[in-house]
XYZ file of C-alpha atoms in Angstrom:
385
model
C 1.441 36.759 57.465
C 0.425 33.375 58.859
C -3.097 32.037 58.483
C -4.008 32.358 62.165
C -2.639 35.906 62.155
C -4.939 36.751 59.245
C -7.889 35.371 61.227
C -6.926 37.465 64.234
C -6.602 40.576 62.100
C -10.080 40.003 60.667
C -11.607 39.610 64.145
C -9.641 42.598 65.437
C -10.906 44.740 62.567
C -14.427 43.635 63.439
C -14.060 44.617 67.106
C -12.356 47.973 66.550
C -14.672 48.721 63.649
C -17.627 48.159 65.967
C -16.090 50.527 68.515
C -15.603 53.244 65.905
C -19.049 52.739 64.369
C -20.578 53.162 67.815
C -19.924 56.914 67.788
C -23.559 58.045 67.872
C -24.195 56.234 71.150
C -21.468 58.317 72.814
C -21.696 61.750 71.227
C -24.017 63.794 69.015
C -22.978 65.686 65.911
C -22.486 69.450 65.748
C -23.594 71.881 63.062
C -20.299 71.443 61.188
C -18.705 68.208 62.377
C -20.086 64.677 62.453
C -20.351 62.577 65.589
C -17.618 60.302 64.168
C -15.134 63.193 64.010
C -15.828 64.261 67.586
C -15.792 60.681 68.829
C -12.446 59.907 67.193
C -11.009 63.050 68.747
C -11.954 61.743 72.194
C -10.517 58.283 71.490
C -7.143 59.540 70.327
C -6.943 62.049 73.183
C -7.232 59.062 75.497
C -4.661 57.021 73.570
C -2.237 59.939 73.722
C -3.049 60.517 77.416
C -3.373 64.211 76.821
C -5.908 66.986 77.198
C -8.666 67.652 74.713
C -7.167 71.074 73.944
C -3.793 69.576 73.058
C -5.352 66.858 70.921
C -7.520 69.283 68.942
C -4.528 71.550 68.333
C -2.544 68.519 67.183
C -5.321 67.553 64.757
C -5.623 71.058 63.326
C -1.892 71.253 62.675
C -1.968 67.928 60.831
C -5.176 68.674 58.907
C -4.136 72.068 57.607
C -5.241 74.740 60.029
C -8.211 76.025 61.988
C -11.625 74.736 60.913
C -10.356 71.531 59.345
C -11.142 69.551 62.514
C -13.246 70.231 65.635
C -11.752 72.501 68.256
C -11.782 71.745 71.975
C -14.533 74.322 72.521
C -16.749 72.617 69.939
C -16.213 69.155 71.444
C -16.887 70.359 74.986
C -19.981 72.279 73.864
C -21.432 69.219 72.111
C -20.759 66.990 75.124
C -22.152 69.593 77.511
C -25.382 69.910 75.531
C -25.816 66.139 75.378
C -24.894 65.169 78.942
C -25.436 68.398 80.893
C -29.190 67.863 81.284
C -28.816 64.218 82.371
C -29.213 63.247 85.982
C -26.626 61.005 87.614
C -28.606 57.778 87.135
C -29.142 58.359 83.409
C -25.464 59.173 82.900
C -24.440 55.962 84.672
C -26.839 53.862 82.616
C -25.643 55.445 79.362
C -21.990 54.642 80.082
C -22.843 51.119 81.287
C -24.938 50.347 78.174
C -22.181 51.592 75.875
C -19.674 49.307 77.608
C -22.084 46.368 77.461
C -22.634 46.959 73.752
C -18.941 46.236 73.220
C -18.795 43.332 75.680
C -21.575 41.319 74.032
C -19.436 40.985 70.903
C -17.675 38.113 72.687
C -18.894 34.734 71.404
C -19.628 33.587 74.977
C -22.674 35.860 75.110
C -24.239 34.121 72.108
C -23.923 30.600 73.483
C -25.985 28.839 76.109
C -25.922 30.432 79.539
C -22.571 29.774 81.175
C -21.831 30.512 84.795
C -19.990 33.763 85.448
C -18.160 35.253 88.398
C -18.730 38.998 88.732
C -16.482 41.287 90.756
C -17.699 44.601 92.167
C -15.102 47.053 93.403
C -14.746 50.648 94.555
C -12.042 52.894 93.154
C -10.798 56.326 94.223
C -9.455 58.708 91.597
C -7.445 61.631 92.946
C -8.707 65.162 92.458
C -6.956 68.454 93.200
C -9.343 71.339 93.620
C -12.426 72.608 95.366
C -15.456 70.364 96.029
C -17.611 69.553 93.002
C -21.394 69.090 92.959
C -23.767 67.539 90.457
C -26.902 69.195 89.067
C -28.922 67.962 92.088
C -26.549 69.592 94.582
C -24.889 66.377 95.796
C -21.163 66.530 96.468
C -19.307 64.217 94.099
C -15.888 64.702 95.664
C -15.040 63.279 99.074
C -12.033 62.544 101.233
C -10.377 59.182 100.730
C -7.053 57.396 101.060
C -5.163 56.529 97.898
C -2.582 53.806 97.431
C 1.032 54.632 96.685
C 3.229 52.933 94.081
C 3.928 50.060 96.483
C 0.215 49.313 96.765
C -0.036 50.450 100.387
C -2.600 52.991 101.568
C -0.969 56.390 102.008
C -1.369 58.065 105.363
C -2.617 61.399 104.048
C -6.267 61.823 103.116
C -7.072 63.803 100.010
C -10.131 64.697 97.989
C -11.092 62.009 95.473
C -13.735 60.917 93.002
C -15.160 57.543 93.946
C -16.952 55.184 91.626
C -17.802 51.488 91.488
C -17.577 49.114 88.554
C -18.719 45.565 87.897
C -16.682 43.232 85.724
C -16.976 39.627 84.618
C -13.737 38.072 85.882
C -14.568 34.492 84.886
C -16.867 33.448 82.027
C -16.981 29.685 81.675
C -13.621 27.930 81.489
C -11.970 29.859 78.666
C -12.716 33.531 79.220
C -10.588 34.626 82.180
C -10.173 38.367 81.575
C -11.981 41.315 83.217
C -14.915 42.528 81.102
C -16.429 45.729 82.509
C -20.236 45.711 82.313
C -21.351 48.075 85.103
C -20.504 51.605 86.198
C -21.910 53.795 88.957
C -20.798 57.093 90.463
C -20.617 57.625 94.212
C -21.575 60.833 95.969
C -21.038 61.952 99.531
C -23.478 60.322 101.951
C -24.530 57.531 99.575
C -25.102 54.116 101.165
C -23.250 51.055 99.904
C -26.411 49.014 99.383
C -27.692 51.679 96.986
C -24.525 51.231 94.908
C -24.963 47.445 94.830
C -28.598 47.826 93.756
C -27.630 50.143 90.886
C -24.912 47.776 89.699
C -27.269 44.797 89.838
C -29.990 46.616 87.873
C -27.456 47.511 85.176
C -26.253 43.934 84.619
C -29.707 42.339 84.936
C -30.673 42.828 81.229
C -27.651 40.717 80.183
C -29.431 37.653 81.627
C -26.226 36.199 83.083
C -26.046 33.022 85.128
C -24.222 34.484 88.141
C -22.318 31.752 89.945
C -20.892 34.129 92.528
C -20.540 37.860 93.093
C -17.214 38.842 94.650
C -17.658 42.232 96.304
C -15.126 44.626 97.773
C -14.730 44.820 101.546
C -16.417 48.217 101.457
C -19.698 46.413 100.684
C -19.408 44.044 103.666
C -22.609 45.187 105.348
C -25.880 43.569 106.341
C -27.941 45.583 103.850
C -25.683 44.637 100.912
C -25.548 40.960 101.855
C -29.285 40.835 102.471
C -30.035 42.361 99.076
C -27.838 39.815 97.270
C -29.368 37.014 99.309
C -32.886 38.121 98.359
C -31.855 38.068 94.686
C -30.564 34.509 95.046
C -26.959 35.538 94.327
C -24.074 33.891 96.182
C -21.417 36.309 97.437
C -17.881 36.376 98.835
C -16.343 39.410 100.522
C -13.622 40.536 102.875
C -14.734 41.091 106.461
C -13.375 42.979 109.460
C -11.082 41.009 111.762
C -10.823 42.343 115.325
C -7.767 41.281 117.318
C -9.498 41.486 120.702
C -12.401 39.287 119.664
C -12.229 35.524 120.113
C -12.776 33.504 116.927
C -12.854 29.750 116.215
C -9.792 27.939 114.916
C -8.033 29.399 111.868
C -8.467 27.671 108.517
C -11.970 26.294 109.071
C -15.414 27.490 108.077
C -17.608 28.781 110.910
C -20.826 30.751 111.298
C -20.394 34.433 112.039
C -23.132 36.856 113.116
C -23.085 40.408 111.817
C -24.945 43.053 113.806
C -25.747 46.679 113.121
C -28.522 49.198 112.529
C -30.113 46.838 109.997
C -30.395 44.045 112.564
C -28.484 40.776 112.620
C -27.432 38.346 109.922
C -25.543 35.056 110.053
C -23.018 34.280 107.304
C -20.190 31.818 106.780
C -16.718 33.025 107.731
C -13.156 31.859 107.190
C -9.937 33.248 108.712
C -6.610 33.077 106.886
C -3.213 33.839 108.393
C -0.660 35.308 106.009
C 2.262 37.724 105.793
C 1.955 41.423 105.078
C 4.219 43.386 102.729
C 6.475 44.211 105.707
C 6.765 40.559 106.748
C 4.421 40.694 109.752
C 1.882 37.944 110.387
C -1.671 39.183 109.842
C -5.091 37.566 109.813
C -7.767 38.171 107.200
C -11.440 37.295 107.449
C -13.635 36.336 104.505
C -17.433 36.236 104.525
C -19.733 34.295 102.217
C -23.272 33.037 101.775
C -21.880 29.545 101.078
C -19.562 27.256 103.036
C -16.016 28.587 102.597
C -13.079 26.342 101.755
C -9.574 27.243 100.526
C -10.698 26.221 97.022
C -13.616 28.670 97.168
C -11.256 31.499 98.106
C -8.898 30.595 95.264
C -11.553 30.070 92.586
C -13.771 33.003 93.553
C -12.156 35.727 95.638
C -8.739 35.188 94.055
C -10.168 36.355 90.718
C -11.441 39.573 92.268
C -8.051 41.222 91.770
C -8.457 41.122 87.995
C -10.805 44.081 88.241
C -7.941 46.109 89.723
C -6.129 45.804 86.378
C -8.934 47.675 84.637
C -8.299 50.767 86.777
C -4.577 50.616 86.104
C -5.191 50.247 82.362
C -7.782 53.043 82.280
C -5.291 55.450 83.845
C -2.953 54.836 80.919
C -5.571 56.189 78.490
C -7.035 58.875 80.730
C -8.074 62.155 79.111
C -6.615 64.999 81.113
C -8.988 67.793 82.061
C -9.436 70.603 84.553
C -13.148 71.200 83.946
C -15.437 71.618 86.944
C -18.388 70.085 85.090
C -18.678 66.660 86.660
C -20.693 65.135 83.809
C -17.842 65.865 81.383
C -15.332 64.265 83.728
C -17.401 61.081 83.887
C -17.810 60.940 80.101
C -14.027 61.211 79.732
C -13.558 58.427 82.242
C -16.146 56.323 80.400
C -14.091 56.716 77.204
C -11.033 55.489 79.127
C -12.958 52.430 80.338
C -14.086 51.781 76.748
C -10.480 51.797 75.499
C -9.493 49.465 78.328
C -12.327 47.082 77.430
C -11.304 47.227 73.779
C -7.779 46.268 74.756
C -8.996 43.274 76.773
C -11.138 42.038 73.871
C -8.276 42.198 71.389
C -5.884 40.445 73.741
C -8.429 37.670 74.247
C -9.007 37.273 70.502
C -5.293 36.941 69.882
C -4.849 34.386 72.633
C -7.885 32.285 71.688
C -6.702 32.017 68.069
C -3.220 30.854 68.933
C -1.245 34.071 68.584
C 1.411 34.050 71.277
C 3.595 36.816 69.863
C 3.093 39.683 72.299
C 4.423 42.431 70.041
C 2.231 41.263 67.130
C -0.960 41.777 69.104
C 0.070 45.262 70.182
C 1.327 46.414 66.794
C -1.799 45.050 65.131
C -4.043 47.198 67.293
C -1.953 50.328 66.736
C -1.769 49.857 62.966
C -5.507 49.346 62.720
C -6.220 52.478 64.712
C -3.935 54.384 62.364
C -5.837 53.023 59.349
C -9.243 54.023 60.699
C -8.432 57.289 62.427
C -5.915 58.454 59.791
C -3.776 59.655 62.681
C -0.436 58.748 64.149
C -1.412 56.951 67.333
C 1.621 57.045 69.648
C 3.051 54.038 71.399
C 1.391 54.935 74.701
C -0.718 51.786 74.316
C 2.413 49.791 75.137
C 2.179 50.994 78.722
C -0.758 48.661 79.331
C 1.747 46.012 80.364
Protein backbone atom coordinates (compact mmCIF):
# COMPACT_ATOMS: atom_id res chain seq x y z
CA UNK A 1 0.00 0.00 0.00
CA UNK A 2 1.31 3.44 -0.92
CA UNK A 3 2.21 6.01 1.71
CA UNK A 4 -0.69 8.35 0.94
CA UNK A 5 -3.06 5.38 1.01
CA UNK A 6 -1.82 4.51 4.50
CA UNK A 7 -2.50 8.10 5.59
CA UNK A 8 -6.01 7.93 4.17
CA UNK A 9 -6.67 4.63 5.90
CA UNK A 10 -5.57 6.11 9.23
CA UNK A 11 -7.88 9.13 8.81
CA UNK A 12 -10.72 6.90 7.62
CA UNK A 13 -10.32 4.67 10.67
CA UNK A 14 -10.47 7.78 12.83
CA UNK A 15 -13.71 9.00 11.22
CA UNK A 16 -15.53 5.66 11.19
CA UNK A 17 -14.23 4.87 14.66
CA UNK A 18 -15.73 8.13 15.89
CA UNK A 19 -19.05 7.22 14.28
CA UNK A 20 -19.09 3.81 15.96
CA UNK A 21 -17.96 5.18 19.33
CA UNK A 22 -20.82 7.67 19.20
CA UNK A 23 -23.39 4.96 19.94
CA UNK A 24 -24.57 6.30 23.30
CA UNK A 25 -25.65 9.60 21.76
CA UNK A 26 -28.05 7.72 19.46
CA UNK A 27 -29.37 4.83 21.52
CA UNK A 28 -29.47 3.61 25.12
CA UNK A 29 -28.53 0.14 26.28
CA UNK A 30 -31.02 -2.57 27.22
CA UNK A 31 -30.95 -4.96 30.16
CA UNK A 32 -29.03 -7.55 28.11
CA UNK A 33 -27.44 -5.75 25.16
CA UNK A 34 -25.12 -2.75 25.08
CA UNK A 35 -25.87 0.44 23.19
CA UNK A 36 -23.02 -0.43 20.79
CA UNK A 37 -24.73 -3.69 19.78
CA UNK A 38 -28.06 -1.99 19.12
CA UNK A 39 -26.41 0.91 17.33
CA UNK A 40 -24.41 -1.36 15.02
CA UNK A 41 -27.59 -3.25 14.20
CA UNK A 42 -29.18 -0.01 13.01
CA UNK A 43 -26.11 0.97 10.96
CA UNK A 44 -25.88 -2.32 9.11
CA UNK A 45 -29.64 -2.41 8.52
CA UNK A 46 -29.19 0.89 6.72
CA UNK A 47 -26.16 -0.33 4.75
CA UNK A 48 -28.11 -3.40 3.66
CA UNK A 49 -31.19 -1.26 2.89
CA UNK A 50 -33.40 -3.71 4.67
CA UNK A 51 -35.85 -3.83 7.55
CA UNK A 52 -34.82 -4.11 11.16
CA UNK A 53 -36.56 -7.49 11.42
CA UNK A 54 -34.58 -8.91 8.51
CA UNK A 55 -31.30 -7.54 9.83
CA UNK A 56 -31.81 -8.95 13.33
CA UNK A 57 -32.71 -12.35 11.89
CA UNK A 58 -29.59 -12.20 9.73
CA UNK A 59 -27.45 -11.41 12.78
CA UNK A 60 -28.94 -14.22 14.86
CA UNK A 61 -28.29 -16.76 12.12
CA UNK A 62 -24.65 -15.67 11.88
CA UNK A 63 -24.11 -15.43 15.65
CA UNK A 64 -25.50 -18.84 16.51
CA UNK A 65 -29.19 -18.55 17.25
CA UNK A 66 -31.74 -16.63 19.28
CA UNK A 67 -30.38 -14.54 22.15
CA UNK A 68 -26.90 -14.11 20.71
CA UNK A 69 -27.80 -10.69 19.29
CA UNK A 70 -30.67 -8.22 19.87
CA UNK A 71 -33.98 -9.00 18.23
CA UNK A 72 -36.06 -6.45 16.35
CA UNK A 73 -38.51 -6.24 19.26
CA UNK A 74 -35.69 -5.39 21.67
CA UNK A 75 -34.26 -2.69 19.38
CA UNK A 76 -37.66 -1.10 18.77
CA UNK A 77 -38.50 -1.22 22.49
CA UNK A 78 -35.24 0.52 23.44
CA UNK A 79 -35.73 3.21 20.78
CA UNK A 80 -39.37 3.68 21.76
CA UNK A 81 -38.49 4.16 25.42
CA UNK A 82 -35.76 6.67 24.58
CA UNK A 83 -37.50 8.74 21.90
CA UNK A 84 -41.20 8.11 22.57
CA UNK A 85 -41.43 10.73 25.33
CA UNK A 86 -39.59 13.40 23.30
CA UNK A 87 -41.48 16.22 21.70
CA UNK A 88 -40.82 17.10 18.07
CA UNK A 89 -38.38 19.94 18.83
CA UNK A 90 -36.22 17.80 21.13
CA UNK A 91 -36.10 14.98 18.58
CA UNK A 92 -34.99 17.40 15.86
CA UNK A 93 -32.28 18.89 18.05
CA UNK A 94 -31.00 15.44 19.04
CA UNK A 95 -30.61 14.33 15.42
CA UNK A 96 -29.06 17.66 14.40
CA UNK A 97 -26.51 17.57 17.26
CA UNK A 98 -25.52 14.00 16.42
CA UNK A 99 -24.91 15.00 12.79
CA UNK A 100 -22.95 18.08 13.86
CA UNK A 101 -20.80 15.96 16.17
CA UNK A 102 -19.59 14.08 13.10
CA UNK A 103 -19.26 17.17 10.90
CA UNK A 104 -16.93 19.04 13.26
CA UNK A 105 -14.30 16.34 12.76
CA UNK A 106 -13.37 18.14 9.54
CA UNK A 107 -10.20 20.21 9.98
CA UNK A 108 -11.97 23.31 8.61
CA UNK A 109 -13.93 23.65 11.84
CA UNK A 110 -10.74 23.93 13.89
CA UNK A 111 -9.19 26.71 11.82
CA UNK A 112 -9.98 30.40 11.77
CA UNK A 113 -13.51 31.28 10.73
CA UNK A 114 -13.90 30.75 7.00
CA UNK A 115 -16.90 31.89 5.03
CA UNK A 116 -19.49 29.21 4.31
CA UNK A 117 -22.45 28.91 1.98
CA UNK A 118 -25.37 27.07 3.57
CA UNK A 119 -28.21 25.53 1.58
CA UNK A 120 -31.65 24.92 3.09
CA UNK A 121 -34.02 22.64 1.21
CA UNK A 122 -37.33 20.84 1.62
CA UNK A 123 -37.69 17.18 0.76
CA UNK A 124 -40.75 14.94 0.42
CA UNK A 125 -40.46 11.26 1.28
CA UNK A 126 -43.29 9.08 0.00
CA UNK A 127 -45.55 7.31 2.46
CA UNK A 128 -48.24 4.70 1.79
CA UNK A 129 -50.78 4.45 4.56
CA UNK A 130 -53.18 6.33 6.77
CA UNK A 131 -52.33 9.77 8.23
CA UNK A 132 -49.83 9.79 11.09
CA UNK A 133 -49.81 12.14 14.09
CA UNK A 134 -47.17 13.03 16.64
CA UNK A 135 -47.64 12.95 20.42
CA UNK A 136 -49.07 16.51 20.33
CA UNK A 137 -51.76 15.57 17.81
CA UNK A 138 -50.20 17.33 14.80
CA UNK A 139 -50.45 15.55 11.47
CA UNK A 140 -46.99 14.65 10.20
CA UNK A 141 -48.12 13.33 6.83
CA UNK A 142 -49.44 15.64 4.13
CA UNK A 143 -50.17 15.64 0.43
CA UNK A 144 -47.30 16.54 -1.86
CA UNK A 145 -45.98 16.00 -5.37
CA UNK A 146 -42.97 13.75 -5.82
CA UNK A 147 -40.49 13.76 -8.67
CA UNK A 148 -40.23 10.84 -11.06
CA UNK A 149 -37.00 9.24 -12.30
CA UNK A 150 -36.60 11.98 -14.92
CA UNK A 151 -36.60 14.65 -12.22
CA UNK A 152 -39.98 16.09 -13.24
CA UNK A 153 -42.83 16.57 -10.78
CA UNK A 154 -45.39 13.80 -11.17
CA UNK A 155 -48.96 14.84 -11.77
CA UNK A 156 -50.50 12.72 -9.02
CA UNK A 157 -50.47 13.95 -5.43
CA UNK A 158 -49.76 11.44 -2.71
CA UNK A 159 -49.24 11.45 1.02
CA UNK A 160 -45.66 12.26 2.03
CA UNK A 161 -43.39 13.03 4.95
CA UNK A 162 -41.80 16.44 4.57
CA UNK A 163 -38.67 17.61 6.29
CA UNK A 164 -36.04 20.31 5.81
CA UNK A 165 -32.28 20.03 6.12
CA UNK A 166 -29.42 22.51 6.16
CA UNK A 167 -26.06 21.64 4.65
CA UNK A 168 -22.77 23.43 4.16
CA UNK A 169 -22.27 23.31 0.39
CA UNK A 170 -19.12 25.45 0.31
CA UNK A 171 -16.58 25.78 3.13
CA UNK A 172 -13.69 28.00 2.11
CA UNK A 173 -12.02 27.13 -1.19
CA UNK A 174 -11.24 23.45 -0.65
CA UNK A 175 -14.29 21.89 0.97
CA UNK A 176 -16.95 21.67 -1.74
CA UNK A 177 -19.13 18.78 -0.55
CA UNK A 178 -22.53 18.85 1.22
CA UNK A 179 -22.16 18.54 5.00
CA UNK A 180 -25.54 18.16 6.71
CA UNK A 181 -25.73 20.16 9.95
CA UNK A 182 -29.46 20.85 10.43
CA UNK A 183 -32.64 18.79 10.44
CA UNK A 184 -36.25 19.73 11.12
CA UNK A 185 -39.54 17.90 10.64
CA UNK A 186 -42.53 19.55 9.01
CA UNK A 187 -46.12 19.05 10.10
CA UNK A 188 -49.36 20.03 8.45
CA UNK A 189 -50.14 23.74 8.85
CA UNK A 190 -46.59 24.74 9.83
CA UNK A 191 -45.35 28.06 8.44
CA UNK A 192 -42.14 28.25 6.43
CA UNK A 193 -40.62 30.98 8.59
CA UNK A 194 -40.92 28.69 11.63
CA UNK A 195 -38.86 26.07 9.77
CA UNK A 196 -36.18 28.63 8.89
CA UNK A 197 -36.02 29.80 12.51
CA UNK A 198 -35.55 26.23 13.77
CA UNK A 199 -32.80 25.55 11.24
CA UNK A 200 -31.01 28.78 12.13
CA UNK A 201 -31.15 28.06 15.87
CA UNK A 202 -29.66 24.61 15.27
CA UNK A 203 -26.64 25.87 13.31
CA UNK A 204 -26.04 28.94 15.50
CA UNK A 205 -23.87 27.11 18.11
CA UNK A 206 -21.37 26.18 15.36
CA UNK A 207 -20.39 29.87 15.15
CA UNK A 208 -20.10 29.82 11.36
CA UNK A 209 -19.28 32.83 9.22
CA UNK A 210 -22.27 32.59 6.86
CA UNK A 211 -21.44 34.24 3.56
CA UNK A 212 -24.80 33.40 2.03
CA UNK A 213 -27.80 31.20 2.75
CA UNK A 214 -29.29 29.61 -0.37
CA UNK A 215 -32.89 28.66 0.41
CA UNK A 216 -35.38 26.59 -1.53
CA UNK A 217 -38.14 28.34 -3.47
CA UNK A 218 -40.62 27.11 -0.88
CA UNK A 219 -39.10 29.61 1.57
CA UNK A 220 -39.50 32.58 -0.80
CA UNK A 221 -41.77 34.57 1.49
CA UNK A 222 -41.62 37.93 3.22
CA UNK A 223 -41.48 36.43 6.72
CA UNK A 224 -38.54 34.15 5.83
CA UNK A 225 -36.60 36.89 4.05
CA UNK A 226 -37.28 39.37 6.84
CA UNK A 227 -36.03 36.95 9.49
CA UNK A 228 -32.77 36.32 7.61
CA UNK A 229 -32.37 40.04 7.02
CA UNK A 230 -32.79 40.77 10.73
CA UNK A 231 -30.08 38.19 11.49
CA UNK A 232 -27.71 39.90 9.06
CA UNK A 233 -27.61 36.87 6.74
CA UNK A 234 -27.49 37.33 2.96
CA UNK A 235 -29.84 35.06 1.02
CA UNK A 236 -30.56 33.84 -2.51
CA UNK A 237 -33.74 32.04 -3.51
CA UNK A 238 -35.95 31.14 -6.43
CA UNK A 239 -38.96 33.39 -6.92
CA UNK A 240 -42.28 33.13 -8.74
CA UNK A 241 -42.31 34.37 -12.33
CA UNK A 242 -45.73 35.37 -13.68
CA UNK A 243 -46.11 35.45 -17.46
CA UNK A 244 -48.79 38.16 -17.46
CA UNK A 245 -46.77 40.55 -15.34
CA UNK A 246 -44.41 43.05 -16.95
CA UNK A 247 -40.80 42.84 -15.76
CA UNK A 248 -37.66 44.83 -16.65
CA UNK A 249 -35.19 43.55 -19.23
CA UNK A 250 -33.92 39.98 -18.84
CA UNK A 251 -30.38 39.44 -17.57
CA UNK A 252 -30.11 42.53 -15.38
CA UNK A 253 -30.57 43.14 -11.67
CA UNK A 254 -33.67 45.12 -10.68
CA UNK A 255 -35.62 45.88 -7.52
CA UNK A 256 -38.70 43.76 -6.96
CA UNK A 257 -41.41 44.36 -4.35
CA UNK A 258 -43.00 41.40 -2.61
CA UNK A 259 -46.43 41.88 -1.05
CA UNK A 260 -48.57 39.68 1.14
CA UNK A 261 -50.18 39.32 4.56
CA UNK A 262 -46.88 40.26 6.21
CA UNK A 263 -46.74 43.58 4.35
CA UNK A 264 -44.30 44.59 1.64
CA UNK A 265 -40.60 44.03 1.14
CA UNK A 266 -38.20 45.11 -1.59
CA UNK A 267 -35.49 42.67 -2.73
CA UNK A 268 -33.13 42.36 -5.67
CA UNK A 269 -34.34 40.22 -8.57
CA UNK A 270 -32.82 38.68 -11.67
CA UNK A 271 -34.58 36.88 -14.55
CA UNK A 272 -32.88 34.14 -16.55
CA UNK A 273 -34.18 32.63 -19.78
CA UNK A 274 -33.31 28.98 -20.34
CA UNK A 275 -34.60 25.74 -21.85
CA UNK A 276 -36.73 23.21 -20.03
CA UNK A 277 -36.26 19.44 -20.20
CA UNK A 278 -38.73 19.33 -23.11
CA UNK A 279 -36.87 22.02 -25.05
CA UNK A 280 -39.28 24.90 -24.40
CA UNK A 281 -38.02 28.36 -23.51
CA UNK A 282 -38.83 29.25 -19.90
CA UNK A 283 -37.97 32.13 -17.60
CA UNK A 284 -36.80 31.78 -14.01
CA UNK A 285 -36.69 34.49 -11.37
CA UNK A 286 -34.14 34.67 -8.57
CA UNK A 287 -34.42 36.83 -5.46
CA UNK A 288 -31.63 38.03 -3.18
CA UNK A 289 -30.75 40.52 -0.48
CA UNK A 290 -27.67 41.55 -2.50
CA UNK A 291 -27.23 42.78 -6.07
CA UNK A 292 -27.54 39.75 -8.37
CA UNK A 293 -25.10 39.06 -11.19
CA UNK A 294 -24.56 35.88 -13.24
CA UNK A 295 -21.48 35.20 -11.10
CA UNK A 296 -23.57 35.36 -7.91
CA UNK A 297 -26.01 32.82 -9.33
CA UNK A 298 -23.16 30.50 -10.33
CA UNK A 299 -21.15 30.81 -7.11
CA UNK A 300 -24.09 30.74 -4.71
CA UNK A 301 -27.34 29.31 -6.06
CA UNK A 302 -25.54 26.88 -8.37
CA UNK A 303 -24.14 25.10 -5.30
CA UNK A 304 -27.62 24.65 -3.85
CA UNK A 305 -28.12 21.48 -5.88
CA UNK A 306 -25.44 19.67 -3.90
CA UNK A 307 -27.91 19.26 -1.06
CA UNK A 308 -30.12 17.24 -3.41
CA UNK A 309 -27.39 14.57 -3.52
CA UNK A 310 -27.74 13.99 0.21
CA UNK A 311 -31.37 12.90 -0.22
CA UNK A 312 -30.45 10.57 -3.06
CA UNK A 313 -27.62 9.06 -1.01
CA UNK A 314 -29.76 8.70 2.12
CA UNK A 315 -32.34 6.70 0.17
CA UNK A 316 -29.64 4.17 -0.67
CA UNK A 317 -29.12 3.42 3.04
CA UNK A 318 -32.72 3.80 4.16
CA UNK A 319 -33.99 1.43 6.86
CA UNK A 320 -37.27 -0.04 5.72
CA UNK A 321 -40.12 0.06 8.21
CA UNK A 322 -43.89 -0.06 8.42
CA UNK A 323 -44.22 1.28 11.97
CA UNK A 324 -46.83 3.94 12.68
CA UNK A 325 -44.71 5.50 15.43
CA UNK A 326 -43.42 8.66 13.81
CA UNK A 327 -40.52 9.14 16.24
CA UNK A 328 -39.07 5.77 15.20
CA UNK A 329 -39.37 6.68 11.53
CA UNK A 330 -37.42 9.89 12.10
CA UNK A 331 -34.70 8.11 14.08
CA UNK A 332 -34.29 5.65 11.20
CA UNK A 333 -34.05 8.52 8.75
CA UNK A 334 -31.50 10.23 11.00
CA UNK A 335 -29.35 7.08 10.85
CA UNK A 336 -29.56 7.22 7.05
CA UNK A 337 -28.43 10.87 7.07
CA UNK A 338 -25.55 9.90 9.38
CA UNK A 339 -24.36 7.21 6.95
CA UNK A 340 -24.61 9.69 4.09
CA UNK A 341 -22.55 12.24 6.03
CA UNK A 342 -20.00 9.56 6.85
CA UNK A 343 -19.69 8.75 3.17
CA UNK A 344 -19.11 12.41 2.27
CA UNK A 345 -16.39 12.75 4.92
CA UNK A 346 -14.50 9.69 3.70
CA UNK A 347 -14.70 10.77 0.08
CA UNK A 348 -13.33 14.18 1.03
CA UNK A 349 -10.47 12.67 3.04
CA UNK A 350 -9.46 10.49 0.12
CA UNK A 351 -9.56 13.36 -2.34
CA UNK A 352 -7.68 15.82 -0.11
CA UNK A 353 -4.84 13.33 0.43
CA UNK A 354 -4.32 12.61 -3.24
CA UNK A 355 -6.17 9.32 -3.63
CA UNK A 356 -7.81 9.36 -7.04
CA UNK A 357 -8.57 5.65 -7.28
CA UNK A 358 -12.35 5.49 -6.98
CA UNK A 359 -12.58 1.79 -6.15
CA UNK A 360 -9.90 2.12 -3.43
CA UNK A 361 -11.94 4.65 -1.49
CA UNK A 362 -15.06 2.51 -1.64
CA UNK A 363 -13.38 -0.78 -0.79
CA UNK A 364 -11.53 0.87 2.08
CA UNK A 365 -14.77 1.97 3.71
CA UNK A 366 -16.39 -1.44 3.28
CA UNK A 367 -13.39 -3.34 4.65
CA UNK A 368 -13.19 -1.09 7.68
CA UNK A 369 -16.87 -1.55 8.45
CA UNK A 370 -16.36 -5.30 8.24
CA UNK A 371 -13.45 -5.07 10.70
CA UNK A 372 -15.41 -3.07 13.26
CA UNK A 373 -18.85 -4.59 12.93
CA UNK A 374 -17.59 -8.17 12.41
CA UNK A 375 -20.28 -8.49 9.75
CA UNK A 376 -20.38 -8.96 6.02
CA UNK A 377 -21.44 -5.53 4.81
CA UNK A 378 -22.86 -5.98 1.30
CA UNK A 379 -21.84 -3.93 -1.69
CA UNK A 380 -24.95 -1.74 -1.47
CA UNK A 381 -22.64 1.17 -0.62
CA UNK A 382 -21.53 1.14 -4.26
CA UNK A 383 -24.92 2.51 -5.25
CA UNK A 384 -23.97 5.92 -3.88
CA UNK A 385 -22.60 6.76 -7.31
